[in-house]
Tab-separated table of C-alpha atoms in Angstrom:
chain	number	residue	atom	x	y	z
A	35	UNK	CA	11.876	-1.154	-6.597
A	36	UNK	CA	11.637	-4.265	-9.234
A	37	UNK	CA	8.698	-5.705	-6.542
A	38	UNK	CA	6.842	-2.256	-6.698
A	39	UNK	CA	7.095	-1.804	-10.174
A	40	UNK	CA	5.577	-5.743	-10.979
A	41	UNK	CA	2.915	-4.381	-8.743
A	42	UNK	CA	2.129	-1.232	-10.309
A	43	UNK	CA	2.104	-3.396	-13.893
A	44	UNK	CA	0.032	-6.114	-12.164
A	45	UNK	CA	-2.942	-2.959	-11.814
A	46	UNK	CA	-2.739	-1.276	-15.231
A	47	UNK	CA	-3.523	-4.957	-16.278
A	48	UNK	CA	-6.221	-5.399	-13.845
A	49	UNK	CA	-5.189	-7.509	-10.916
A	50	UNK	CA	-6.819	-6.068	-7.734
A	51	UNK	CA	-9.683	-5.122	-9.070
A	52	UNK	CA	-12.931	-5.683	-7.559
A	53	UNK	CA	-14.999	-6.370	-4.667
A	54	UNK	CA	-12.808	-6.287	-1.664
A	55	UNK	CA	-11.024	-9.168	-1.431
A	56	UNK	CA	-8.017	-11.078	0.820
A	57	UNK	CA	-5.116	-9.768	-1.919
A	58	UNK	CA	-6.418	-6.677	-1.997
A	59	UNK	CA	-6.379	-6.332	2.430
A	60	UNK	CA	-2.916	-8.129	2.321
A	61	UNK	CA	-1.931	-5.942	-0.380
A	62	UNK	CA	-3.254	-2.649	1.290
A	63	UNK	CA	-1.632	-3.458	4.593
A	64	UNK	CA	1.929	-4.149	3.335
A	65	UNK	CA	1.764	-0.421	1.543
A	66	UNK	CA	0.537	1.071	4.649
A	67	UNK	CA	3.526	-0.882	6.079
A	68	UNK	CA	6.020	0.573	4.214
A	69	UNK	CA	4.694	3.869	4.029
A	70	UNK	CA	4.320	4.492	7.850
A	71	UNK	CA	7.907	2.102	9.017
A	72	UNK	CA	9.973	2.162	6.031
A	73	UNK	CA	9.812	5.991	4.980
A	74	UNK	CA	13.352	5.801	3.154
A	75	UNK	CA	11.799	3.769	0.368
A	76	UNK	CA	9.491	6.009	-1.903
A	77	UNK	CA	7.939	3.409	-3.277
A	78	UNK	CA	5.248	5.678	-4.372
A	79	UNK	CA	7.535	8.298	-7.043
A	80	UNK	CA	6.519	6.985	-10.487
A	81	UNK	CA	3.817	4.859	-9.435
A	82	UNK	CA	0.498	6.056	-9.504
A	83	UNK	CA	-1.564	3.416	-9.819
A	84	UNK	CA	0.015	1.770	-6.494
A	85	UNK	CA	0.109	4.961	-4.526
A	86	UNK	CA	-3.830	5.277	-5.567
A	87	UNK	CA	-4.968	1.829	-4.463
A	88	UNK	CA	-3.366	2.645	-0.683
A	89	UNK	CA	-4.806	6.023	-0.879
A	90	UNK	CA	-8.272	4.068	-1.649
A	91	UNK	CA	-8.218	1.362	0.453
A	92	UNK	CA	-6.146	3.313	3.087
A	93	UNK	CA	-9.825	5.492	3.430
A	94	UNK	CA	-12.239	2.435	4.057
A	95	UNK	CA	-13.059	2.897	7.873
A	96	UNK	CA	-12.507	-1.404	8.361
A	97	UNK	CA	-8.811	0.195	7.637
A	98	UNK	CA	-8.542	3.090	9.185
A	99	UNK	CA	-9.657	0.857	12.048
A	100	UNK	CA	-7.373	-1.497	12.110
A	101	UNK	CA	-4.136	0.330	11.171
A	102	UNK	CA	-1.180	-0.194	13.138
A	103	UNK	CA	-0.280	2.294	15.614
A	104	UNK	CA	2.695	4.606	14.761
A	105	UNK	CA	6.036	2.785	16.595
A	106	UNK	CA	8.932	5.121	18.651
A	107	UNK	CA	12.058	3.283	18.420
């Protein structure tokens, strides 16, 4: 939770803002990560600003395209 909660601090003050950049694609793909394979972890309760920057970068079609198909262990 500590690493989520840095993150969601590290938007209100600005960090991954901007044109689409490298942090913001590694940053994007780790969420979608943890949303899709690690669904005991709600990393998104009390953070909105996190859960908003997957939502928006989860909807660009370069990710949509390249998102990792779902795993059946």
């Amino acid at each position: 939770d500590r690493a989520a909660d840095a993150l969601e601090a590290a938007l209100a003050g600005g960090a991954y803002a901007g044109p689409l950049s490298a942090s913001q694609i590694a940053l994007g793909a780790a969420l979608e990560n943890f949303a899709r394979r690690h669904k005991i972890w709600d990393w998104r309760a009390g953070r909105p600003l996190l859960s908003r920057f997957l939502d928006a970068i989860a909807a660009r079609p370069s990710f949509v395209a390249t998102v990792q198909p779902e795993l059946s262990l």
